[in-house]
Amino acid sequence: MGPIEELGLIKMDLLGHRALTVIDDTVKSVYRNRGAALDIEAVPDGDPVTAALLRSGKTLACFQIESPAMRGLLQKVGAHDVHTLIQCIALVRPGASGSGMKQHFIERHHGREAVSYTHPALEKVLGDTYGVMIYQEDVLKVVHAVAGMDLAEADALRRAMSKKRGPREMAKSMKRFLELARARNVDEATAQEIWELIANFAAYAYCKAHAATYGELAYQCGYLKAHYPAEFFAAVLSNRGGFYEPSVYLEEAKRVGLEIRPPDVNRSEYAYTAEDDALRVGLLEVRNLTHQ
């Protein structure tokens, strides 16, 4: 990674996730079973049925938003669309949670706490997030707005902080930030307060582009679970998608009203399949039992 960047080349991480296969298999199954050609990239943002599922935290089996902490956060924020999902995915990270920014965000989001800014320059860069930092990119914007660092230097500072540098290196970075802030007539106490917020946050923050991509996929999963639960759970179970054991998803399928039908040599396929409002267990489970 390091030498590639020094050569001036761009490094990209291309991540593979089973959630992509789950989504694709669900869409194909919906077309096969119902004759509905679903364009998953064009599902309506803020769809009422999906919004109700998100707000209630009933997102087990949905990519990135199925952990207890995540489900609780969705309920607290009242998540209902892609935008709020993206924010929640970033908020649940240790940076926003550990620095107290998550709670400030929730209270301000609901109007229970007044939005405030440590320095007037922050209103422009943190206006969309109620004056709190929730993304890694917010560090760049804050440092640029307060201390006048160019974005390249600001990004170098963010990256250095994310690598948990020692006390000496952190003290050097803090001195640089405070000197630049002082040169822009920011008083010492304010600059020190902003630095503390950055230092507590940056090491465990989430990249906005990462959160945005995951938020889109999470919303698509939520939409499919809300509208096509049989096809969705068949895909989750067939691909061993999600964080939990298959038994957890079978119980969740029952909770949303699906009948679980046993393997049948005449009706089962290799994988799980949707049969109206039921799930047919695939022969793969028979194979798995014989190998245990």
PDB file of C-alpha atoms in Angstrom:
ATOM      1  CA  MET A   1       0.000   0.000   0.000  1.00  0.00           C
ATOM      2  CA  GLY A   2       2.711   2.477   0.994  1.00  0.00           C
ATOM      3  CA  PRO A   3       5.077   2.126  -1.990  1.00  0.00           C
ATOM      4  CA  ILE A   4       2.162   2.179  -4.447  1.00  0.00           C
ATOM      5  CA  GLU A   5       1.028   5.533  -3.083  1.00  0.00           C
ATOM      6  CA  GLU A   6       4.571   6.927  -3.153  1.00  0.00           C
ATOM      7  CA  LEU A   7       4.690   6.095  -6.863  1.00  0.00           C
ATOM      8  CA  GLY A   8       1.619   8.242  -7.389  1.00  0.00           C
ATOM      9  CA  LEU A   9      -0.697   5.338  -8.130  1.00  0.00           C
ATOM     10  CA  ILE A  10      -4.182   4.869  -6.723  1.00  0.00           C
ATOM     11  CA  LYS A  11      -4.921   1.912  -4.467  1.00  0.00           C
ATOM     12  CA  MET A  12      -8.475   0.615  -4.430  1.00  0.00           C
ATOM     13  CA  ASP A  13     -10.078  -1.988  -2.187  1.00  0.00           C
ATOM     14  CA  LEU A  14     -12.718  -4.004  -4.025  1.00  0.00           C
ATOM     15  CA  LEU A  15     -14.808  -5.734  -1.388  1.00  0.00           C
ATOM     16  CA  GLY A  16     -16.882  -8.823  -2.013  1.00  0.00           C
ATOM     17  CA  HIS A  17     -19.958  -9.407   0.145  1.00  0.00           C
ATOM     18  CA  ARG A  18     -22.470 -12.215   0.240  1.00  0.00           C
ATOM     19  CA  ALA A  19     -25.129  -9.526   0.615  1.00  0.00           C
ATOM     20  CA  LEU A  20     -24.646  -8.751  -3.084  1.00  0.00           C
ATOM     21  CA  THR A  21     -25.463 -12.347  -3.979  1.00  0.00           C
ATOM     22  CA  VAL A  22     -28.400 -12.376  -1.565  1.00  0.00           C
ATOM     23  CA  ILE A  23     -29.846  -9.283  -3.263  1.00  0.00           C
ATOM     24  CA  ASP A  24     -29.254 -10.655  -6.753  1.00  0.00           C
ATOM     25  CA  ASP A  25     -30.741 -14.067  -5.931  1.00  0.00           C
ATOM     26  CA  THR A  26     -33.793 -12.451  -4.331  1.00  0.00           C
ATOM     27  CA  VAL A  27     -34.454 -10.298  -7.387  1.00  0.00           C
ATOM     28  CA  LYS A  28     -34.164 -13.316  -9.686  1.00  0.00           C
ATOM     29  CA  SER A  29     -36.450 -15.357  -7.445  1.00  0.00           C
ATOM     30  CA  VAL A  30     -39.080 -12.591  -7.375  1.00  0.00           C
ATOM     31  CA  TYR A  31     -39.104 -12.561 -11.169  1.00  0.00           C
ATOM     32  CA  ARG A  32     -39.275 -16.353 -11.365  1.00  0.00           C
ATOM     33  CA  ASN A  33     -42.050 -16.693  -8.773  1.00  0.00           C
ATOM     34  CA  ARG A  34     -44.116 -13.580  -9.361  1.00  0.00           C
ATOM     35  CA  GLY A  35     -43.206 -12.400 -12.850  1.00  0.00           C
ATOM     36  CA  ALA A  36     -42.150  -9.037 -11.397  1.00  0.00           C
ATOM     37  CA  ALA A  37     -39.055  -7.509 -12.973  1.00  0.00           C
ATOM     38  CA  LEU A  38     -37.613  -5.648  -9.991  1.00  0.00           C
ATOM     39  CA  ASP A  39     -35.004  -2.939 -10.614  1.00  0.00           C
ATOM     40  CA  ILE A  40     -33.255  -3.002  -7.251  1.00  0.00           C
ATOM     41  CA  GLU A  41     -31.302   0.149  -8.089  1.00  0.00           C
ATOM     42  CA  ALA A  42     -34.559   2.079  -8.506  1.00  0.00           C
ATOM     43  CA  VAL A  43     -36.542   1.043  -5.429  1.00  0.00           C
ATOM     44  CA  PRO A  44     -38.240   4.106  -3.901  1.00  0.00           C
ATOM     45  CA  ASP A  45     -36.250   5.798  -1.162  1.00  0.00           C
ATOM     46  CA  GLY A  46     -38.437   6.331   1.895  1.00  0.00           C
ATOM     47  CA  ASP A  47     -40.866   3.593   0.859  1.00  0.00           C
ATOM     48  CA  PRO A  48     -43.465   3.485   3.708  1.00  0.00           C
ATOM     49  CA  VAL A  49     -43.321  -0.296   4.243  1.00  0.00           C
ATOM     50  CA  THR A  50     -39.524  -0.297   4.325  1.00  0.00           C
ATOM     51  CA  ALA A  51     -39.478   2.811   6.528  1.00  0.00           C
ATOM     52  CA  ALA A  52     -41.728   1.075   9.062  1.00  0.00           C
ATOM     53  CA  LEU A  53     -39.376  -1.921   9.137  1.00  0.00           C
ATOM     54  CA  LEU A  54     -36.335   0.313   9.675  1.00  0.00           C
ATOM     55  CA  ARG A  55     -37.930   2.477  12.375  1.00  0.00           C
ATOM     56  CA  SER A  56     -38.986  -0.618  14.300  1.00  0.00           C
ATOM     57  CA  GLY A  57     -35.480  -2.095  14.143  1.00  0.00           C
ATOM     58  CA  LYS A  58     -36.800  -5.323  12.626  1.00  0.00           C
ATOM     59  CA  THR A  59     -33.759  -5.622  10.391  1.00  0.00           C
ATOM     60  CA  LEU A  60     -32.389  -9.029  11.334  1.00  0.00           C
ATOM     61  CA  ALA A  61     -30.832 -10.611   8.196  1.00  0.00           C
ATOM     62  CA  CYS A  62     -30.306  -7.195   6.578  1.00  0.00           C
ATOM     63  CA  PHE A  63     -26.705  -6.398   5.686  1.00  0.00           C
ATOM     64  CA  GLN A  64     -24.903  -4.120   8.180  1.00  0.00           C
ATOM     65  CA  ILE A  65     -28.009  -3.254  10.193  1.00  0.00           C
ATOM     66  CA  GLU A  66     -28.812  -6.496  12.032  1.00  0.00           C
ATOM     67  CA  SER A  67     -26.696  -6.269  15.201  1.00  0.00           C
ATOM     68  CA  PRO A  68     -28.471  -5.417  18.486  1.00  0.00           C
ATOM     69  CA  ALA A  69     -26.616  -2.087  18.683  1.00  0.00           C
ATOM     70  CA  MET A  70     -27.566  -1.209  15.131  1.00  0.00           C
ATOM     71  CA  ARG A  71     -31.210  -2.181  15.536  1.00  0.00           C
ATOM     72  CA  GLY A  72     -31.426  -0.118  18.700  1.00  0.00           C
ATOM     73  CA  LEU A  73     -29.871   2.880  16.959  1.00  0.00           C
ATOM     74  CA  LEU A  74     -32.326   2.645  14.057  1.00  0.00           C
ATOM     75  CA  GLN A  75     -35.158   2.868  16.573  1.00  0.00           C
ATOM     76  CA  LYS A  76     -33.602   5.786  18.457  1.00  0.00           C
ATOM     77  CA  VAL A  77     -32.960   7.794  15.293  1.00  0.00           C
ATOM     78  CA  GLY A  78     -36.204   6.771  13.594  1.00  0.00           C
ATOM     79  CA  ALA A  79     -34.372   5.704  10.441  1.00  0.00           C
ATOM     80  CA  HIS A  80     -36.613   5.669   7.387  1.00  0.00           C
ATOM     81  CA  ASP A  81     -34.529   6.192   4.256  1.00  0.00           C
ATOM     82  CA  VAL A  82     -31.081   5.682   2.735  1.00  0.00           C
ATOM     83  CA  HIS A  83     -29.729   8.950   4.143  1.00  0.00           C
ATOM     84  CA  THR A  84     -30.517   8.093   7.757  1.00  0.00           C
ATOM     85  CA  LEU A  85     -29.178   4.553   7.254  1.00  0.00           C
ATOM     86  CA  ILE A  86     -25.859   5.990   6.056  1.00  0.00           C
ATOM     87  CA  GLN A  87     -25.678   8.221   9.115  1.00  0.00           C
ATOM     88  CA  CYS A  88     -26.528   5.350  11.468  1.00  0.00           C
ATOM     89  CA  ILE A  89     -23.872   3.088   9.961  1.00  0.00           C
ATOM     90  CA  ALA A  90     -21.284   5.779  10.718  1.00  0.00           C
ATOM     91  CA  LEU A  91     -22.735   6.621  14.138  1.00  0.00           C
ATOM     92  CA  VAL A  92     -22.506   3.064  15.448  1.00  0.00           C
ATOM     93  CA  ARG A  93     -18.728   3.073  15.019  1.00  0.00           C
ATOM     94  CA  PRO A  94     -16.580   3.552  18.147  1.00  0.00           C
ATOM     95  CA  GLY A  95     -15.437   7.021  17.041  1.00  0.00           C
ATOM     96  CA  ALA A  96     -18.874   8.591  17.125  1.00  0.00           C
ATOM     97  CA  SER A  97     -20.082   6.456  20.041  1.00  0.00           C
ATOM     98  CA  GLY A  98     -17.025   6.799  22.240  1.00  0.00           C
ATOM     99  CA  SER A  99     -16.683  10.554  21.772  1.00  0.00           C
ATOM    100  CA  GLY A 100     -20.307  11.174  22.738  1.00  0.00           C
ATOM    101  CA  MET A 101     -21.199  12.469  19.284  1.00  0.00           C
ATOM    102  CA  LYS A 102     -23.756   9.719  18.689  1.00  0.00           C
ATOM    103  CA  GLN A 103     -25.933  10.851  21.588  1.00  0.00           C
ATOM    104  CA  HIS A 104     -25.641  14.507  20.575  1.00  0.00           C
ATOM    105  CA  PHE A 105     -26.673  13.556  17.035  1.00  0.00           C
ATOM    106  CA  ILE A 106     -29.751  11.640  18.241  1.00  0.00           C
ATOM    107  CA  GLU A 107     -30.898  14.439  20.550  1.00  0.00           C
ATOM    108  CA  ARG A 108     -30.372  17.123  17.922  1.00  0.00           C
ATOM    109  CA  HIS A 109     -31.966  15.027  15.201  1.00  0.00           C
ATOM    110  CA  HIS A 110     -35.188  14.935  17.237  1.00  0.00           C
ATOM    111  CA  GLY A 111     -34.965  18.587  18.265  1.00  0.00           C
ATOM    112  CA  ARG A 112     -34.459  17.793  21.936  1.00  0.00           C
ATOM    113  CA  GLU A 113     -31.080  19.544  22.017  1.00  0.00           C
ATOM    114  CA  ALA A 114     -30.121  22.803  20.380  1.00  0.00           C
ATOM    115  CA  VAL A 115     -27.606  22.543  17.540  1.00  0.00           C
ATOM    116  CA  SER A 116     -24.387  24.320  18.511  1.00  0.00           C
ATOM    117  CA  TYR A 117     -20.981  24.787  16.948  1.00  0.00           C
ATOM    118  CA  THR A 118     -17.688  25.070  18.824  1.00  0.00           C
ATOM    119  CA  HIS A 119     -16.583  27.643  16.227  1.00  0.00           C
ATOM    120  CA  PRO A 120     -18.675  29.568  13.655  1.00  0.00           C
ATOM    121  CA  ALA A 121     -16.639  28.079  10.795  1.00  0.00           C
ATOM    122  CA  LEU A 122     -18.001  24.644  11.647  1.00  0.00           C
ATOM    123  CA  GLU A 123     -21.586  25.510  10.754  1.00  0.00           C
ATOM    124  CA  LYS A 124     -20.811  25.323   7.061  1.00  0.00           C
ATOM    125  CA  VAL A 125     -18.992  21.990   7.207  1.00  0.00           C
ATOM    126  CA  LEU A 126     -21.078  20.205   9.861  1.00  0.00           C
ATOM    127  CA  GLY A 127     -24.505  21.651   9.148  1.00  0.00           C
ATOM    128  CA  ASP A 128     -25.826  18.403   7.658  1.00  0.00           C
ATOM    129  CA  THR A 129     -24.915  16.432  10.794  1.00  0.00           C
ATOM    130  CA  TYR A 130     -26.195  18.868  13.438  1.00  0.00           C
ATOM    131  CA  GLY A 131     -22.734  20.131  14.315  1.00  0.00           C
ATOM    132  CA  VAL A 132     -21.157  16.765  15.139  1.00  0.00           C
ATOM    133  CA  MET A 133     -18.519  14.742  13.328  1.00  0.00           C
ATOM    134  CA  ILE A 134     -19.658  11.297  12.209  1.00  0.00           C
ATOM    135  CA  TYR A 135     -17.464  10.590   9.149  1.00  0.00           C
ATOM    136  CA  GLN A 136     -13.694  10.486   8.647  1.00  0.00           C
ATOM    137  CA  GLU A 137     -14.099  13.190   6.024  1.00  0.00           C
ATOM    138  CA  ASP A 138     -15.464  15.500   8.717  1.00  0.00           C
ATOM    139  CA  VAL A 139     -11.978  15.604  10.238  1.00  0.00           C
ATOM    140  CA  LEU A 140     -10.603  16.987   6.979  1.00  0.00           C
ATOM    141  CA  LYS A 141     -13.325  19.607   6.730  1.00  0.00           C
ATOM    142  CA  VAL A 142     -12.981  20.716  10.348  1.00  0.00           C
ATOM    143  CA  VAL A 143      -9.189  20.995  10.229  1.00  0.00           C
ATOM    144  CA  HIS A 144      -9.413  22.893   6.946  1.00  0.00           C
ATOM    145  CA  ALA A 145     -12.096  25.271   8.226  1.00  0.00           C
ATOM    146  CA  VAL A 146     -10.534  25.997  11.612  1.00  0.00           C
ATOM    147  CA  ALA A 147      -6.786  25.830  10.998  1.00  0.00           C
ATOM    148  CA  GLY A 148      -6.644  26.499   7.265  1.00  0.00           C
ATOM    149  CA  MET A 149      -4.773  23.274   6.495  1.00  0.00           C
ATOM    150  CA  ASP A 150      -4.996  22.296   2.859  1.00  0.00           C
ATOM    151  CA  LEU A 151      -6.922  19.085   2.311  1.00  0.00           C
ATOM    152  CA  ALA A 152      -3.808  17.033   1.553  1.00  0.00           C
ATOM    153  CA  GLU A 153      -2.199  17.974   4.873  1.00  0.00           C
ATOM    154  CA  ALA A 154      -5.513  17.503   6.658  1.00  0.00           C
ATOM    155  CA  ASP A 155      -5.853  14.015   5.201  1.00  0.00           C
ATOM    156  CA  ALA A 156      -2.318  13.152   6.262  1.00  0.00           C
ATOM    157  CA  LEU A 157      -3.244  14.236   9.796  1.00  0.00           C
ATOM    158  CA  ARG A 158      -6.416  12.105   9.748  1.00  0.00           C
ATOM    159  CA  ARG A 159      -4.538   9.056   8.525  1.00  0.00           C
ATOM    160  CA  ALA A 160      -1.803   9.504  11.110  1.00  0.00           C
ATOM    161  CA  MET A 161      -4.354   9.747  13.906  1.00  0.00           C
ATOM    162  CA  SER A 162      -6.164   6.632  12.678  1.00  0.00           C
ATOM    163  CA  LYS A 163      -2.936   4.657  13.087  1.00  0.00           C
ATOM    164  CA  LYS A 164      -2.798   5.383  16.837  1.00  0.00           C
ATOM    165  CA  ARG A 165       0.487   7.226  16.873  1.00  0.00           C
ATOM    166  CA  GLY A 166       2.442   7.587  20.093  1.00  0.00           C
ATOM    167  CA  PRO A 167       2.174  10.549  22.501  1.00  0.00           C
ATOM    168  CA  ARG A 168       5.165  12.350  20.991  1.00  0.00           C
ATOM    169  CA  GLU A 169       3.786  12.269  17.447  1.00  0.00           C
ATOM    170  CA  MET A 170       0.322  13.288  18.622  1.00  0.00           C
ATOM    171  CA  ALA A 171       1.775  16.214  20.566  1.00  0.00           C
ATOM    172  CA  LYS A 172       3.584  17.339  17.429  1.00  0.00           C
ATOM    173  CA  SER A 173       0.380  17.196  15.394  1.00  0.00           C
ATOM    174  CA  MET A 174      -1.531  19.060  18.084  1.00  0.00           C
ATOM    175  CA  LYS A 175       1.107  21.802  18.177  1.00  0.00           C
ATOM    176  CA  ARG A 176       0.859  22.212  14.402  1.00  0.00           C
ATOM    177  CA  PHE A 177      -2.940  22.429  14.537  1.00  0.00           C
ATOM    178  CA  LEU A 178      -2.977  24.930  17.404  1.00  0.00           C
ATOM    179  CA  GLU A 179      -0.370  27.148  15.735  1.00  0.00           C
ATOM    180  CA  LEU A 180      -2.341  27.294  12.491  1.00  0.00           C
ATOM    181  CA  ALA A 181      -5.593  27.927  14.349  1.00  0.00           C
ATOM    182  CA  ARG A 182      -3.984  30.751  16.348  1.00  0.00           C
ATOM    183  CA  ALA A 183      -2.786  32.332  13.111  1.00  0.00           C
ATOM    184  CA  ARG A 184      -6.451  32.464  12.023  1.00  0.00           C
ATOM    185  CA  ASN A 185      -7.430  34.224  15.272  1.00  0.00           C
ATOM    186  CA  VAL A 186      -9.045  31.164  16.870  1.00  0.00           C
ATOM    187  CA  ASP A 187      -8.647  31.462  20.629  1.00  0.00           C
ATOM    188  CA  GLU A 188      -6.580  28.819  22.396  1.00  0.00           C
ATOM    189  CA  ALA A 189      -9.403  27.291  24.443  1.00  0.00           C
ATOM    190  CA  THR A 190     -11.648  26.824  21.403  1.00  0.00           C
ATOM    191  CA  ALA A 191      -8.840  25.354  19.319  1.00  0.00           C
ATOM    192  CA  GLN A 192      -7.925  22.986  22.161  1.00  0.00           C
ATOM    193  CA  GLU A 193     -11.559  21.849  22.503  1.00  0.00           C
ATOM    194  CA  ILE A 194     -11.825  21.165  18.772  1.00  0.00           C
ATOM    195  CA  TRP A 195      -8.547  19.232  18.826  1.00  0.00           C
ATOM    196  CA  GLU A 196      -9.783  17.027  21.660  1.00  0.00           C
ATOM    197  CA  LEU A 197     -12.940  16.227  19.690  1.00  0.00           C
ATOM    198  CA  ILE A 198     -10.879  15.310  16.630  1.00  0.00           C
ATOM    199  CA  ALA A 199      -8.363  13.229  18.597  1.00  0.00           C
ATOM    200  CA  ASN A 200     -11.079  11.197  20.343  1.00  0.00           C
ATOM    201  CA  PHE A 201     -12.988  10.646  17.137  1.00  0.00           C
ATOM    202  CA  ALA A 202     -10.583  10.174  14.233  1.00  0.00           C
ATOM    203  CA  ALA A 203      -9.026   6.840  15.189  1.00  0.00           C
ATOM    204  CA  TYR A 204     -12.327   4.951  15.021  1.00  0.00           C
ATOM    205  CA  ALA A 205     -14.373   6.872  12.477  1.00  0.00           C
ATOM    206  CA  TYR A 206     -16.008   5.578   9.309  1.00  0.00           C
ATOM    207  CA  CYS A 207     -15.283   6.746   5.790  1.00  0.00           C
ATOM    208  CA  LYS A 208     -18.395   8.413   4.333  1.00  0.00           C
ATOM    209  CA  ALA A 209     -18.027   6.700   0.954  1.00  0.00           C
ATOM    210  CA  HIS A 210     -17.899   3.359   2.759  1.00  0.00           C
ATOM    211  CA  ALA A 211     -20.950   4.188   4.859  1.00  0.00           C
ATOM    212  CA  ALA A 212     -22.845   5.413   1.790  1.00  0.00           C
ATOM    213  CA  THR A 213     -22.214   2.201  -0.144  1.00  0.00           C
ATOM    214  CA  TYR A 214     -23.195   0.038   2.804  1.00  0.00           C
ATOM    215  CA  GLY A 215     -26.239   2.205   3.446  1.00  0.00           C
ATOM    216  CA  GLU A 216     -27.478   1.638  -0.104  1.00  0.00           C
ATOM    217  CA  LEU A 217     -27.067  -2.129   0.208  1.00  0.00           C
ATOM    218  CA  ALA A 218     -28.657  -2.169   3.650  1.00  0.00           C
ATOM    219  CA  TYR A 219     -31.680  -0.270   2.350  1.00  0.00           C
ATOM    220  CA  GLN A 220     -32.053  -2.684  -0.568  1.00  0.00           C
ATOM    221  CA  CYS A 221     -32.024  -5.606   1.877  1.00  0.00           C
ATOM    222  CA  GLY A 222     -34.597  -3.848   4.038  1.00  0.00           C
ATOM    223  CA  TYR A 223     -36.810  -3.240   1.023  1.00  0.00           C
ATOM    224  CA  LEU A 224     -36.622  -6.887  -0.051  1.00  0.00           C
ATOM    225  CA  LYS A 225     -37.325  -8.176   3.455  1.00  0.00           C
ATOM    226  CA  ALA A 226     -40.305  -5.837   3.789  1.00  0.00           C
ATOM    227  CA  HIS A 227     -41.878  -6.662   0.401  1.00  0.00           C
ATOM    228  CA  TYR A 228     -40.627 -10.142  -0.538  1.00  0.00           C
ATOM    229  CA  PRO A 229     -39.759 -11.937   2.740  1.00  0.00           C
ATOM    230  CA  ALA A 230     -40.020 -15.499   1.379  1.00  0.00           C
ATOM    231  CA  GLU A 231     -37.626 -14.873  -1.499  1.00  0.00           C
ATOM    232  CA  PHE A 232     -35.340 -12.793   0.707  1.00  0.00           C
ATOM    233  CA  PHE A 233     -34.989 -15.373   3.482  1.00  0.00           C
ATOM    234  CA  ALA A 234     -34.518 -18.154   0.937  1.00  0.00           C
ATOM    235  CA  ALA A 235     -31.566 -16.222  -0.481  1.00  0.00           C
ATOM    236  CA  VAL A 236     -30.109 -15.407   2.952  1.00  0.00           C
ATOM    237  CA  LEU A 237     -30.276 -19.036   4.085  1.00  0.00           C
ATOM    238  CA  SER A 238     -29.037 -20.480   0.798  1.00  0.00           C
ATOM    239  CA  ASN A 239     -25.998 -18.199   0.748  1.00  0.00           C
ATOM    240  CA  ARG A 240     -25.325 -18.382   4.477  1.00  0.00           C
ATOM    241  CA  GLY A 241     -25.598 -14.629   4.452  1.00  0.00           C
ATOM    242  CA  GLY A 242     -25.694 -12.541   7.581  1.00  0.00           C
ATOM    243  CA  PHE A 243     -23.873 -12.722  10.889  1.00  0.00           C
ATOM    244  CA  TYR A 244     -25.958 -15.325  12.708  1.00  0.00           C
ATOM    245  CA  GLU A 245     -26.563 -19.059  12.435  1.00  0.00           C
ATOM    246  CA  PRO A 246     -29.288 -20.326  10.033  1.00  0.00           C
ATOM    247  CA  SER A 247     -31.533 -21.239  12.974  1.00  0.00           C
ATOM    248  CA  VAL A 248     -31.761 -17.553  13.900  1.00  0.00           C
ATOM    249  CA  TYR A 249     -32.992 -16.633  10.427  1.00  0.00           C
ATOM    250  CA  LEU A 250     -35.461 -19.519  10.367  1.00  0.00           C
ATOM    251  CA  GLU A 251     -36.971 -18.200  13.598  1.00  0.00           C
ATOM    252  CA  GLU A 252     -37.066 -14.677  12.176  1.00  0.00           C
ATOM    253  CA  ALA A 253     -38.784 -16.008   9.049  1.00  0.00           C
ATOM    254  CA  LYS A 254     -41.452 -17.542  11.285  1.00  0.00           C
ATOM    255  CA  ARG A 255     -41.847 -14.234  13.120  1.00  0.00           C
ATOM    256  CA  VAL A 256     -42.649 -12.432   9.874  1.00  0.00           C
ATOM    257  CA  GLY A 257     -45.297 -15.024   9.068  1.00  0.00           C
ATOM    258  CA  LEU A 258     -43.537 -17.530   6.846  1.00  0.00           C
ATOM    259  CA  GLU A 259     -44.232 -21.252   7.101  1.00  0.00           C
ATOM    260  CA  ILE A 260     -41.124 -23.446   7.159  1.00  0.00           C
ATOM    261  CA  ARG A 261     -41.644 -26.546   5.043  1.00  0.00           C
ATOM    262  CA  PRO A 262     -39.297 -29.537   5.443  1.00  0.00           C
ATOM    263  CA  PRO A 263     -37.073 -31.032   2.749  1.00  0.00           C
ATOM    264  CA  ASP A 264     -39.026 -33.001   0.177  1.00  0.00           C
ATOM    265  CA  VAL A 265     -37.417 -35.177  -2.457  1.00  0.00           C
ATOM    266  CA  ASN A 266     -40.137 -34.192  -4.950  1.00  0.00           C
ATOM    267  CA  ARG A 267     -40.363 -30.480  -4.166  1.00  0.00           C
ATOM    268  CA  SER A 268     -37.051 -29.315  -2.715  1.00  0.00           C
ATOM    269  CA  GLU A 269     -34.301 -27.844  -4.826  1.00  0.00           C
ATOM    270  CA  TYR A 270     -30.682 -27.822  -3.741  1.00  0.00           C
ATOM    271  CA  ALA A 271     -31.055 -24.446  -2.016  1.00  0.00           C
ATOM    272  CA  TYR A 272     -33.899 -22.913  -0.036  1.00  0.00           C
ATOM    273  CA  THR A 273     -36.817 -21.776  -2.202  1.00  0.00           C
ATOM    274  CA  ALA A 274     -39.876 -19.579  -1.738  1.00  0.00           C
ATOM    275  CA  GLU A 275     -43.284 -21.198  -2.070  1.00  0.00           C
ATOM    276  CA  ASP A 276     -45.888 -18.439  -1.806  1.00  0.00           C
ATOM    277  CA  ASP A 277     -45.702 -17.406   1.889  1.00  0.00           C
ATOM    278  CA  ALA A 278     -43.519 -20.331   2.876  1.00  0.00           C
ATOM    279  CA  LEU A 279     -39.903 -21.439   2.791  1.00  0.00           C
ATOM    280  CA  ARG A 280     -39.025 -24.871   1.449  1.00  0.00           C
ATOM    281  CA  VAL A 281     -35.861 -26.212   3.043  1.00  0.00           C
ATOM    282  CA  GLY A 282     -33.359 -27.228   0.406  1.00  0.00           C
ATOM    283  CA  LEU A 283     -31.560 -30.520   0.037  1.00  0.00           C
ATOM    284  CA  LEU A 284     -28.347 -28.767   0.988  1.00  0.00           C
ATOM    285  CA  GLU A 285     -29.461 -29.064   4.613  1.00  0.00           C
ATOM    286  CA  VAL A 286     -29.824 -32.825   4.211  1.00  0.00           C
ATOM    287  CA  ARG A 287     -26.301 -32.923   2.842  1.00  0.00           C
ATOM    288  CA  ASN A 288     -25.063 -30.806   5.747  1.00  0.00           C
ATOM    289  CA  LEU A 289     -26.644 -33.166   8.265  1.00  0.00           C
ATOM    290  CA  THR A 290     -25.029 -36.204   6.701  1.00  0.00           C
ATOM    291  CA  HIS A 291     -21.602 -34.526   6.934  1.00  0.00           C
ATOM    292  CA  GLN A 292     -21.854 -33.675  10.616  1.00  0.00           C
TER     293      GLN A 292
END
